[in-house]
């Protein structure tokens, strides 16, 4: 029950982000969420799209360094404490969080968070058992 | 006029030089043909017999030797004497597989040290001098050569090797060294450290320095002369031909005299191998006419320079070579270590990367820096910074094992290496050494 996130390796240089997002737009791919990890030399652009396979393939054929990662999309109520609750569950289940980022949904009062964890199955089970919704690809859009 | 170690030899008429070279060459070619199977095969393949070599004019008939030959013949394949006649080896910096091991009989050591003694006296050295030798001691020829030369001149020799700079300077001040021998980048570093320790050139008695083992510019010469209060002289050599002292600068400081009673110098076109006339720019080829254990004939140095027989005010008649102006191969010297870009390529392939890379060499605080940018393709791409940093660390360790020096590895996206027009530039040397 995971979502396919596409990561793109880009130069930490003026214009690289604009260049890749322009390319994604031109290819008619809709971005739902994104985050960037940056270092002095490079950035890792992580995107959630409506068509991750298409995104990966066209980016790769355009010469980009790309990879697909299975991440979890978790639904939370748009109120204080929801994120802490999720992290509490994961921690108790001994799941490591590599990174996370959030985005709003179309539904009022609801937000999503993307998690990359060290064990998707363990994490999914713990969250579902705690009554937290883990969303799959189609239901984000 | 000059201060000579062996005046008669250093100032002999040019015709006498050629005569002497011819006699020694004929003997050497016979010696090598009889005792070095590897070179005999090269001569046979080229259809040249020892009898075909009657003077220096016939030198061009002989086959070349290159570093690749040395690697193939490693370790004993080019020796002309049994091991029991040899008293020493010296070896170049560089990695396994690229290391050159040179062998010496006592006679070979003596003539090598004579050459270094000539260099020391050419800069004004006498037995009354205190000679501080800060080239590395050990396998490296720098320390061994200048140490021997200093002894032959009769200087008080300080066998400092390199490093421990505060101690170097303390001795320099306390024992009032008058001559210093080290690499030019180390000399620059000593100059800075001198200042940092609160000394000025008034506290030291250095008058001259003999610098080599790496490329250095006229600008660096002026800087060193200023910071140490000395006259800075060049010296040249390679382990394959003994070590430093193949040629040396005199008081004119305009080019180095090649010790022609021991070496015959030619300039060739690096692409065709054709011998070029005096004054042409080309690759320096050296022939040892009197070494016994490891005598190389027509060895391609890969150094580009110009030879000139213009009269020198020092009175020496040996031909002069310019400072090397570049190399005819892609070898770099980084922190004193010989580095070939192809070695980095090998590591990348071994580690499962596409060999799309760029090497940047620069100099910071008188120390060479090496940055290697490597393309990270989708196959090797991991989604976190941590994983990429870990890969960079692994690559750095692999490159260090291969080269012997620590690089800074940067995994980068393909677009920052390959540019659409033509060949990718593999090496960027920002040090401006030539």
Coordinates of C-alpha atoms in Angstrom, one line a residue:
Chain A
X1 CA 0.0 0.0 0.0
X2 CA 2.6 2.4 -1.0
X3 CA 3.1 5.3 -3.4
X4 CA 5.7 5.5 -6.1
X5 CA 7.9 8.6 -5.6
X6 CA 10.3 9.7 -8.3
X7 CA 13.6 11.2 -7.2
X8 CA 15.8 13.2 -9.6
X9 CA 19.4 14.0 -9.0
X10 CA 20.1 17.7 -10.0
X11 CA 22.9 20.1 -9.8
X12 CA 22.9 22.7 -7.1
X13 CA 23.2 25.4 -9.7
X14 CA 21.0 28.3 -10.7
X15 CA 18.4 27.2 -13.2
X16 CA 18.6 23.4 -12.7
X17 CA 15.4 23.2 -10.7
X18 CA 13.6 25.5 -13.2
X19 CA 14.9 23.4 -16.1
X20 CA 13.6 20.1 -14.7
X21 CA 10.3 21.4 -13.6
X22 CA 9.8 23.0 -17.0
X23 CA 10.5 19.7 -18.6
X24 CA 8.0 17.9 -16.3
X25 CA 5.4 20.5 -17.1
X26 CA 6.0 20.2 -20.9
X27 CA 5.5 16.5 -20.6
X28 CA 2.1 17.1 -19.2
X29 CA 2.8 15.5 -15.8
X30 CA 0.9 16.8 -12.8
X31 CA 3.0 17.3 -9.7
X32 CA 1.1 16.6 -6.5
X33 CA 3.9 17.1 -4.0
X34 CA 7.6 17.7 -3.9
X35 CA 10.5 18.2 -1.6
X36 CA 14.2 18.8 -2.1
X37 CA 17.2 17.6 -0.2
X38 CA 20.1 19.8 -0.9
X39 CA 23.9 19.7 -0.3
X40 CA 26.7 21.9 -1.5
X41 CA 27.1 20.0 -4.8
X42 CA 23.7 18.6 -5.6
X43 CA 20.0 18.3 -4.8
X44 CA 17.6 15.4 -4.7
X45 CA 14.2 16.5 -6.0
X46 CA 11.5 14.1 -4.8
X47 CA 8.1 14.3 -6.6
X48 CA 4.7 12.7 -6.3
X49 CA 3.0 12.8 -9.6
X50 CA -0.2 11.5 -11.2
X51 CA 1.9 9.1 -13.4
X52 CA 5.2 8.1 -11.8
X53 CA 6.2 5.5 -14.4
X54 CA 5.7 8.0 -17.2
X55 CA 7.6 10.6 -15.3
X56 CA 10.5 8.3 -14.6
X57 CA 10.8 7.1 -18.2
X58 CA 10.7 10.5 -19.9
X59 CA 13.1 12.0 -17.4
X60 CA 15.5 9.1 -17.9
X61 CA 15.4 9.4 -21.7
X62 CA 16.0 13.1 -21.4
X63 CA 19.3 12.2 -19.6
X64 CA 18.4 12.7 -16.0
X65 CA 19.5 10.5 -13.2
X66 CA 16.3 9.1 -11.7
X67 CA 15.1 6.5 -9.4
X68 CA 11.7 5.3 -8.1
X69 CA 11.2 4.8 -4.4
X70 CA 8.2 3.2 -2.6
X71 CA 7.1 5.6 0.1
X72 CA 4.0 5.7 2.4
X73 CA 1.3 8.3 2.0
X74 CA -0.4 8.8 5.3
X75 CA -3.6 10.8 5.9
X76 CA -3.9 13.1 8.8
X77 CA -6.4 15.5 10.2
X78 CA -5.4 19.1 9.7
X79 CA -5.0 19.8 13.4
X80 CA -2.2 20.1 16.0
X81 CA -0.9 16.8 17.2
X82 CA -1.6 14.6 14.1
X83 CA 2.0 14.4 13.0
X84 CA 3.2 13.8 16.5
X85 CA 0.8 10.9 16.8
X86 CA 2.0 9.3 13.6
X87 CA 5.6 9.6 14.6
X88 CA 4.7 8.2 18.0
X89 CA 3.2 5.1 16.4
X90 CA 6.2 4.6 14.1
X91 CA 8.7 5.0 16.9
X92 CA 6.9 2.5 19.1
X93 CA 6.9 0.0 16.3
X94 CA 10.6 0.5 16.0
X95 CA 10.4 2.0 12.5
X96 CA 13.1 4.4 11.3
X97 CA 12.0 7.5 9.3
X98 CA 14.4 8.5 6.6
X99 CA 12.6 11.7 5.6
X100 CA 9.1 13.1 5.4
X101 CA 7.2 15.9 3.8
X102 CA 3.6 17.1 3.8
X103 CA 1.1 18.4 1.3
X104 CA -2.6 19.5 1.4
X105 CA -5.4 17.4 0.0
X106 CA -8.5 18.4 -1.9
X107 CA -10.6 17.2 1.1
X108 CA -11.3 19.8 3.7
X109 CA -9.6 19.2 7.0
X110 CA -7.3 16.6 5.7
X111 CA -3.6 16.6 4.9
X112 CA -1.1 14.0 3.7
X113 CA 2.4 13.2 4.7
X114 CA 4.8 11.2 2.7
X115 CA 7.2 9.0 4.7
X116 CA 10.2 7.1 3.6
X117 CA 10.8 4.5 6.2
X118 CA 13.1 1.5 6.6
X119 CA 10.3 -1.0 6.5
X120 CA 7.1 -0.2 4.6
X121 CA 5.1 -3.2 5.7
X122 CA 5.9 -2.9 9.4
X123 CA 5.1 0.8 9.3
X124 CA 1.8 0.3 7.3
X125 CA 0.6 -2.3 9.7
X126 CA 1.4 -0.2 12.8
X127 CA -0.3 2.8 11.4
X128 CA -3.4 0.9 10.3
X129 CA -3.6 -0.8 13.6
X130 CA -3.6 2.6 15.3
X131 CA -6.4 3.7 13.1
X132 CA -4.4 5.9 10.8
X133 CA -5.1 5.8 7.1
X134 CA -2.4 4.8 4.7
X135 CA -3.4 5.9 1.2
X136 CA -2.4 4.3 -2.0
X137 CA -1.5 6.0 -5.3
X138 CA -4.9 6.3 -6.9
X139 CA -6.6 7.8 -3.8
X140 CA -4.2 10.7 -3.5
X141 CA -5.6 12.2 -6.8
Chain B
X1 CA 83.1 32.3 -14.4
X2 CA 81.5 29.3 -12.7
X3 CA 82.1 27.3 -9.6
X4 CA 82.7 23.8 -11.0
X5 CA 82.7 20.3 -9.4
X6 CA 84.5 18.7 -12.4
X7 CA 85.8 21.7 -14.4
X8 CA 87.5 19.8 -17.2
X9 CA 84.4 17.8 -18.0
X10 CA 81.9 20.6 -17.6
X11 CA 83.8 23.0 -19.8
X12 CA 85.2 20.6 -22.5
X13 CA 84.9 21.7 -26.1
X14 CA 81.7 20.6 -27.8
X15 CA 83.5 18.3 -30.3
X16 CA 85.1 16.5 -27.4
X17 CA 81.7 16.0 -25.9
X18 CA 80.4 14.3 -29.1
X19 CA 83.6 12.2 -29.3
X20 CA 83.2 11.0 -25.8
X21 CA 79.5 10.4 -26.1
X22 CA 80.2 8.4 -29.3
X23 CA 82.8 6.2 -27.7
X24 CA 80.7 5.5 -24.6
X25 CA 77.5 4.9 -26.7
X26 CA 79.2 2.3 -28.9
X27 CA 80.2 0.4 -25.8
X28 CA 76.9 0.8 -24.1
X29 CA 74.9 -0.4 -27.1
X30 CA 77.1 -3.6 -27.2
X31 CA 76.6 -4.0 -23.5
X32 CA 72.8 -3.6 -23.6
X33 CA 72.5 -5.8 -26.7
X34 CA 74.4 -8.6 -25.0
X35 CA 72.9 -8.3 -21.5
X36 CA 69.4 -7.0 -21.8
X37 CA 67.2 -9.5 -23.7
X38 CA 64.2 -7.1 -23.7
X39 CA 66.1 -4.4 -25.5
X40 CA 67.9 -6.9 -27.8
X41 CA 64.5 -8.0 -29.0
X42 CA 63.5 -4.4 -29.7
X43 CA 66.7 -3.9 -31.7
X44 CA 66.2 -7.2 -33.6
X45 CA 62.6 -6.2 -34.4
X46 CA 63.9 -2.9 -35.8
X47 CA 66.7 -4.7 -37.7
X48 CA 69.5 -2.8 -35.8
X49 CA 72.7 -4.5 -34.7
X50 CA 75.3 -3.0 -32.3
X51 CA 77.8 -2.7 -35.3
X52 CA 75.3 -0.3 -36.9
X53 CA 76.0 2.2 -34.1
X54 CA 79.4 3.9 -34.8
X55 CA 78.8 7.3 -33.4
X56 CA 76.1 9.7 -31.9
X57 CA 74.9 10.3 -35.5
X58 CA 73.6 6.7 -35.5
X59 CA 71.6 7.1 -32.3
X60 CA 68.4 7.7 -34.2
X61 CA 68.5 4.1 -35.5
X62 CA 67.9 2.6 -32.0
X63 CA 64.4 1.8 -30.8
X64 CA 62.8 4.0 -28.1
X65 CA 62.0 2.9 -24.6
X66 CA 58.9 4.1 -22.8
X67 CA 57.3 3.8 -19.4
X68 CA 55.2 1.0 -20.8
X69 CA 58.3 -1.0 -21.5
X70 CA 59.5 -0.4 -18.0
X71 CA 56.2 -1.7 -16.7
X72 CA 56.4 -4.7 -18.9
X73 CA 59.9 -5.5 -18.0
X74 CA 59.3 -4.9 -14.3
X75 CA 61.2 -5.6 -12.1
X76 CA 64.5 -7.1 -13.6
X77 CA 63.8 -7.1 -17.3
X78 CA 66.0 -4.1 -18.2
X79 CA 69.0 -4.9 -16.0
X80 CA 72.4 -5.3 -17.6
X81 CA 74.1 -6.6 -14.5
X82 CA 73.4 -9.4 -12.1
X83 CA 71.7 -8.5 -8.8
X84 CA 74.9 -9.2 -6.9
X85 CA 76.6 -6.3 -8.6
X86 CA 73.9 -3.9 -7.5
X87 CA 74.1 -2.0 -4.3
X88 CA 70.8 -0.1 -4.3
X89 CA 67.3 0.5 -5.7
X90 CA 65.4 3.7 -5.9
X91 CA 61.8 3.9 -6.9
X92 CA 59.3 6.5 -8.2
X93 CA 56.2 7.6 -6.4
X94 CA 53.2 6.1 -8.1
X95 CA 51.0 3.1 -7.5
X96 CA 51.5 -0.6 -7.9
X97 CA 51.9 -1.5 -11.5
X98 CA 53.2 2.0 -12.4
X99 CA 56.2 2.0 -10.1
X100 CA 59.6 2.2 -11.7
X101 CA 62.4 0.4 -9.9
X102 CA 65.9 1.6 -10.8
X103 CA 69.0 -0.4 -9.9
X104 CA 72.4 0.9 -9.2
X105 CA 76.0 -0.4 -9.0
X106 CA 78.4 1.5 -6.8
X107 CA 79.7 3.1 -10.0
X108 CA 76.2 4.2 -11.0
X109 CA 75.7 5.8 -7.5
X110 CA 79.0 7.6 -7.9
X111 CA 78.3 9.2 -11.3
X112 CA 74.8 10.1 -10.1
X113 CA 76.2 11.8 -7.0
X114 CA 78.8 13.5 -9.2
X115 CA 75.9 15.1 -11.2
X116 CA 74.3 16.3 -8.0
X117 CA 77.6 17.7 -6.8
X118 CA 77.9 19.6 -10.0
X119 CA 74.4 21.1 -9.3
X120 CA 75.4 22.2 -5.8
X121 CA 78.7 23.8 -6.9
X122 CA 76.9 25.5 -9.8
X123 CA 74.9 27.5 -7.3
X124 CA 78.0 28.5 -5.5
X125 CA 78.2 25.6 -3.0
X126 CA 81.6 24.6 -1.5
X127 CA 82.8 22.5 1.4
X128 CA 82.2 25.5 3.6
X129 CA 78.5 25.4 3.0
X130 CA 75.8 23.9 5.2
X131 CA 73.4 22.0 2.9
X132 CA 69.9 21.3 4.1
X133 CA 68.3 18.5 2.1
X134 CA 64.6 18.5 2.5
X135 CA 63.6 16.2 -0.4
X136 CA 62.1 13.0 0.8
X137 CA 64.7 10.4 1.9
X138 CA 64.1 6.7 1.2
X139 CA 63.0 5.2 -2.1
X140 CA 62.6 8.7 -3.6
X141 CA 65.7 9.8 -5.6
X142 CA 65.4 13.4 -4.3
X143 CA 66.8 12.9 -0.9
X144 CA 69.3 10.2 -1.8
X145 CA 70.7 12.2 -4.8
X146 CA 71.2 15.6 -3.2
X147 CA 72.5 13.9 0.0
X148 CA 75.2 12.2 -2.0
X149 CA 76.0 15.3 -4.0
X150 CA 76.3 17.3 -0.9
X151 CA 78.7 14.8 0.6
X152 CA 80.8 14.8 -2.5
X153 CA 81.1 18.6 -2.4
X154 CA 82.0 18.3 1.2
X155 CA 79.2 20.5 2.6
X156 CA 77.9 19.9 6.1
X157 CA 74.9 17.8 5.1
X158 CA 71.6 18.1 7.0
X159 CA 69.6 15.0 6.0
X160 CA 66.2 16.5 7.0
X161 CA 63.9 14.8 4.5
X162 CA 60.6 16.7 4.2
X163 CA 58.0 17.5 6.8
X164 CA 58.3 18.7 10.4
X165 CA 58.7 22.2 9.2
X166 CA 59.1 23.9 12.5
X167 CA 62.1 21.7 13.1
X168 CA 63.5 22.4 9.6
X169 CA 63.4 26.1 10.4
X170 CA 64.8 25.7 13.8
X171 CA 67.8 23.9 12.4
X172 CA 68.0 26.4 9.6
X173 CA 68.3 29.2 12.1
X174 CA 70.5 27.4 14.7
X175 CA 72.9 25.8 12.2
X176 CA 72.8 28.6 9.7
X177 CA 72.2 26.6 6.6
X178 CA 73.4 28.2 3.5
X179 CA 71.9 26.0 0.8
X180 CA 68.5 24.4 0.7
X181 CA 67.3 21.5 -1.5
X182 CA 63.6 20.6 -1.7
X183 CA 60.5 20.8 -3.9
X184 CA 59.5 24.4 -4.9
X185 CA 56.1 24.0 -3.2
X186 CA 57.8 22.9 0.0
X187 CA 60.1 25.9 -0.3
X188 CA 57.1 28.2 -0.6
X189 CA 55.6 26.5 2.5
X190 CA 58.9 27.0 4.4
X191 CA 58.9 30.6 3.5
X192 CA 55.4 31.1 5.0
X193 CA 56.2 29.1 8.1
X194 CA 59.3 31.1 8.7
X195 CA 57.2 34.2 8.8
X196 CA 54.6 32.5 11.1
X197 CA 57.3 31.5 13.5
X198 CA 58.2 35.2 13.8
X199 CA 61.5 35.0 11.8
X200 CA 62.7 37.1 8.9
X201 CA 65.3 36.4 6.3
X202 CA 67.7 38.2 8.6
X203 CA 67.6 35.3 11.0
X204 CA 68.7 32.8 8.4
X205 CA 71.8 32.5 6.2
X206 CA 70.4 30.8 3.1
X207 CA 72.0 32.0 -0.1
X208 CA 70.8 29.5 -2.6
X209 CA 68.2 26.8 -3.2
X210 CA 68.0 23.9 -5.6
X211 CA 64.4 23.0 -6.4
X212 CA 62.9 20.4 -8.6
X213 CA 60.9 17.1 -8.8
X214 CA 57.8 19.1 -9.9
X215 CA 57.0 21.8 -12.4
X216 CA 57.4 25.4 -11.2
X217 CA 57.1 28.8 -12.9
X218 CA 59.2 31.9 -13.1
X219 CA 56.6 33.6 -10.9
X220 CA 57.1 30.9 -8.2
X221 CA 60.8 31.4 -8.5
X222 CA 60.5 35.1 -7.8
X223 CA 58.2 34.4 -4.8
X224 CA 60.6 31.9 -3.3
X225 CA 63.6 34.1 -3.8
X226 CA 61.8 36.9 -2.0
X227 CA 60.4 34.9 0.9
X228 CA 63.7 33.1 1.6
X229 CA 66.1 35.8 0.6
X230 CA 67.9 33.5 -1.9
X231 CA 68.7 32.8 -5.5
X232 CA 66.5 29.8 -6.6
X233 CA 67.8 27.3 -9.1
X234 CA 66.2 24.5 -11.0
X235 CA 67.3 20.9 -11.2
X236 CA 65.9 18.1 -13.4
X237 CA 66.0 14.4 -13.5
X238 CA 64.1 11.2 -13.5
X239 CA 64.4 8.0 -11.6
X240 CA 64.7 6.0 -14.8
X241 CA 67.9 7.9 -15.6
X242 CA 69.2 7.9 -12.0
X243 CA 67.4 10.8 -10.3
X244 CA 67.9 14.5 -10.0
X245 CA 71.0 15.9 -11.6
X246 CA 70.4 14.8 -15.2
X247 CA 70.5 18.5 -15.7
X248 CA 71.0 21.6 -13.5
X249 CA 70.8 25.3 -13.6
X250 CA 73.9 27.6 -13.4
X251 CA 74.2 31.1 -12.2
X252 CA 72.5 32.4 -15.4
X253 CA 69.2 30.9 -14.2
X254 CA 68.2 30.5 -17.8
X255 CA 67.9 26.8 -18.6
X256 CA 69.6 23.7 -17.3
X257 CA 72.9 22.1 -18.5
X258 CA 72.5 18.4 -19.3
X259 CA 75.4 16.3 -18.1
X260 CA 76.4 15.2 -21.5
X261 CA 79.3 13.1 -20.5
X262 CA 76.6 10.8 -18.9
X263 CA 73.5 11.4 -21.0
X264 CA 72.8 12.1 -24.7
X265 CA 69.8 14.3 -25.2
X266 CA 67.5 14.4 -28.3
X267 CA 64.3 16.2 -29.0
X268 CA 61.7 14.3 -31.0
X269 CA 58.3 14.9 -32.4
X270 CA 56.1 13.0 -29.9
X271 CA 53.7 11.8 -32.6
X272 CA 56.2 10.7 -35.3
X273 CA 59.3 9.9 -33.3
X274 CA 61.4 12.0 -35.8
X275 CA 64.4 13.7 -34.3
X276 CA 64.1 17.5 -34.5
X277 CA 66.9 20.1 -34.9
X278 CA 68.3 22.2 -32.1
X279 CA 65.8 24.9 -31.1
X280 CA 62.7 22.9 -31.8
X281 CA 60.0 22.3 -29.2
X282 CA 59.5 18.6 -28.7
X283 CA 59.8 15.6 -26.4
X284 CA 63.1 15.1 -24.5
X285 CA 64.6 11.7 -25.1
X286 CA 67.6 10.6 -22.9
X287 CA 70.2 7.9 -23.4
X288 CA 72.5 6.8 -20.5
X289 CA 75.9 6.2 -22.0
X290 CA 77.7 4.9 -18.9
X291 CA 75.3 3.5 -16.3
X292 CA 75.9 -0.1 -15.6
X293 CA 73.0 -1.8 -13.8
X294 CA 70.0 -0.2 -15.5
X295 CA 71.1 1.6 -18.6
X296 CA 68.3 3.0 -20.7
X297 CA 68.7 3.9 -24.4
X298 CA 66.5 6.5 -26.0
X299 CA 64.1 6.8 -23.1
X300 CA 61.1 9.0 -23.8
X301 CA 60.7 11.3 -20.9
X302 CA 57.3 12.7 -22.0
X303 CA 58.6 16.1 -21.0
X304 CA 58.4 18.8 -23.7
X305 CA 61.2 21.3 -23.9
X306 CA 63.8 23.0 -26.2
X307 CA 67.5 22.4 -26.4
X308 CA 70.1 25.1 -27.1
X309 CA 73.9 25.2 -27.5
X310 CA 74.1 29.0 -27.2
X311 CA 77.2 30.0 -25.3
X312 CA 76.6 30.2 -21.6
X313 CA 78.3 32.9 -19.5
X314 CA 79.0 30.2 -16.8
X315 CA 81.5 28.7 -19.2
X316 CA 79.9 25.2 -19.3
X317 CA 79.7 23.7 -22.7
X318 CA 76.9 21.2 -21.9
X319 CA 73.7 21.7 -23.9
X320 CA 71.0 23.5 -22.1
X321 CA 67.3 22.5 -21.9
X322 CA 64.5 24.9 -21.0
X323 CA 62.3 24.1 -18.1
X324 CA 59.8 21.5 -19.2
X325 CA 56.9 23.3 -20.9
X326 CA 54.3 20.5 -20.7
X327 CA 54.0 16.8 -21.1
X328 CA 53.3 14.7 -24.2
X329 CA 51.1 12.4 -22.2
X330 CA 48.3 13.1 -19.7
X331 CA 50.3 12.4 -16.6
X332 CA 49.8 14.8 -13.7
X333 CA 52.1 15.3 -10.7
X334 CA 49.9 15.9 -7.6
X335 CA 51.5 16.3 -4.2
X336 CA 54.6 14.7 -5.7
X337 CA 52.8 11.6 -6.9
X338 CA 52.5 10.6 -10.6
X339 CA 48.8 10.4 -11.5
X340 CA 47.3 9.2 -14.8
X341 CA 43.6 10.0 -15.4
X342 CA 43.3 6.5 -16.7
X343 CA 43.9 5.2 -13.2
X344 CA 40.8 7.0 -12.0
X345 CA 38.9 5.5 -14.9
X346 CA 39.9 2.1 -13.9
X347 CA 38.7 2.6 -10.3
X348 CA 35.3 3.9 -11.6
X349 CA 34.8 0.9 -13.8
X350 CA 35.8 -1.4 -11.0
X351 CA 33.3 0.3 -8.6
X352 CA 30.5 0.0 -11.2
X353 CA 30.3 3.5 -12.4
X354 CA 30.3 4.8 -16.0
X355 CA 33.7 6.4 -16.4
X356 CA 32.3 9.9 -17.0
X357 CA 34.4 12.1 -14.8
X358 CA 36.3 15.3 -14.5
X359 CA 39.5 15.8 -12.5
X360 CA 40.2 19.3 -11.1
X361 CA 43.6 20.0 -9.7
X362 CA 44.4 23.2 -7.9
X363 CA 46.7 24.5 -5.3
X364 CA 45.7 25.9 -1.9
X365 CA 48.2 27.0 0.7
X366 CA 51.0 25.5 -1.4
X367 CA 49.4 22.1 -1.3
X368 CA 47.9 20.4 -4.3
X369 CA 44.2 19.6 -4.1
X370 CA 42.5 16.9 -6.2
X371 CA 38.7 17.0 -6.8
X372 CA 37.1 14.3 -8.9
X373 CA 33.6 14.8 -10.2
X374 CA 31.9 11.5 -11.2
X375 CA 28.6 11.1 -13.0
X376 CA 26.0 9.3 -10.9
X377 CA 23.7 7.4 -13.2
X378 CA 20.3 6.1 -12.5
X379 CA 21.6 2.6 -11.8
X380 CA 23.7 3.9 -8.8
X381 CA 21.3 6.6 -7.6
X382 CA 20.0 6.3 -4.1
X383 CA 17.4 8.5 -2.9
X384 CA 19.0 10.0 0.2
X385 CA 21.9 12.3 0.8
X386 CA 23.3 9.9 3.4
X387 CA 23.6 7.1 0.8
X388 CA 25.2 9.3 -1.7
X389 CA 27.7 10.6 0.8
X390 CA 28.5 7.0 1.7
X391 CA 29.1 6.1 -2.0
X392 CA 31.4 9.1 -2.3
X393 CA 33.4 7.9 0.8
X394 CA 33.7 4.4 -0.8
X395 CA 34.9 5.9 -4.1
X396 CA 37.4 8.1 -2.3
X397 CA 38.9 5.1 -0.5
X398 CA 39.2 3.1 -3.7
X399 CA 40.9 6.0 -5.5
X400 CA 43.2 6.6 -2.6
X401 CA 44.3 2.9 -2.7
X402 CA 44.9 3.2 -6.5
X403 CA 46.7 6.6 -6.5
X404 CA 48.2 6.8 -3.0
X405 CA 46.7 10.3 -2.4
X406 CA 43.4 11.4 -1.0
X407 CA 40.9 12.8 -3.4
X408 CA 37.7 14.7 -2.8
X409 CA 35.0 12.8 -4.6
X410 CA 31.9 14.5 -5.8
X411 CA 29.0 12.5 -7.3
X412 CA 27.2 14.8 -9.7
X413 CA 24.4 14.7 -12.3
X414 CA 25.3 13.8 -15.8
X415 CA 24.7 17.3 -17.1
X416 CA 27.5 18.8 -15.1
X417 CA 30.1 16.6 -16.8
X418 CA 29.2 16.0 -20.4
X419 CA 28.7 19.1 -22.5
X420 CA 27.0 18.6 -25.8
X421 CA 29.8 19.8 -28.0
X422 CA 32.6 17.3 -28.6
X423 CA 34.8 15.4 -26.2
X424 CA 34.3 15.9 -22.4
X425 CA 37.2 17.7 -20.8
X426 CA 38.7 15.2 -18.4
X427 CA 41.4 17.2 -16.6
X428 CA 41.3 20.8 -15.5
X429 CA 44.6 21.8 -14.0
X430 CA 44.1 25.2 -12.4
X431 CA 47.7 25.4 -11.0
X432 CA 49.2 27.1 -14.1
X433 CA 52.5 25.3 -13.8
X434 CA 53.7 25.8 -17.3

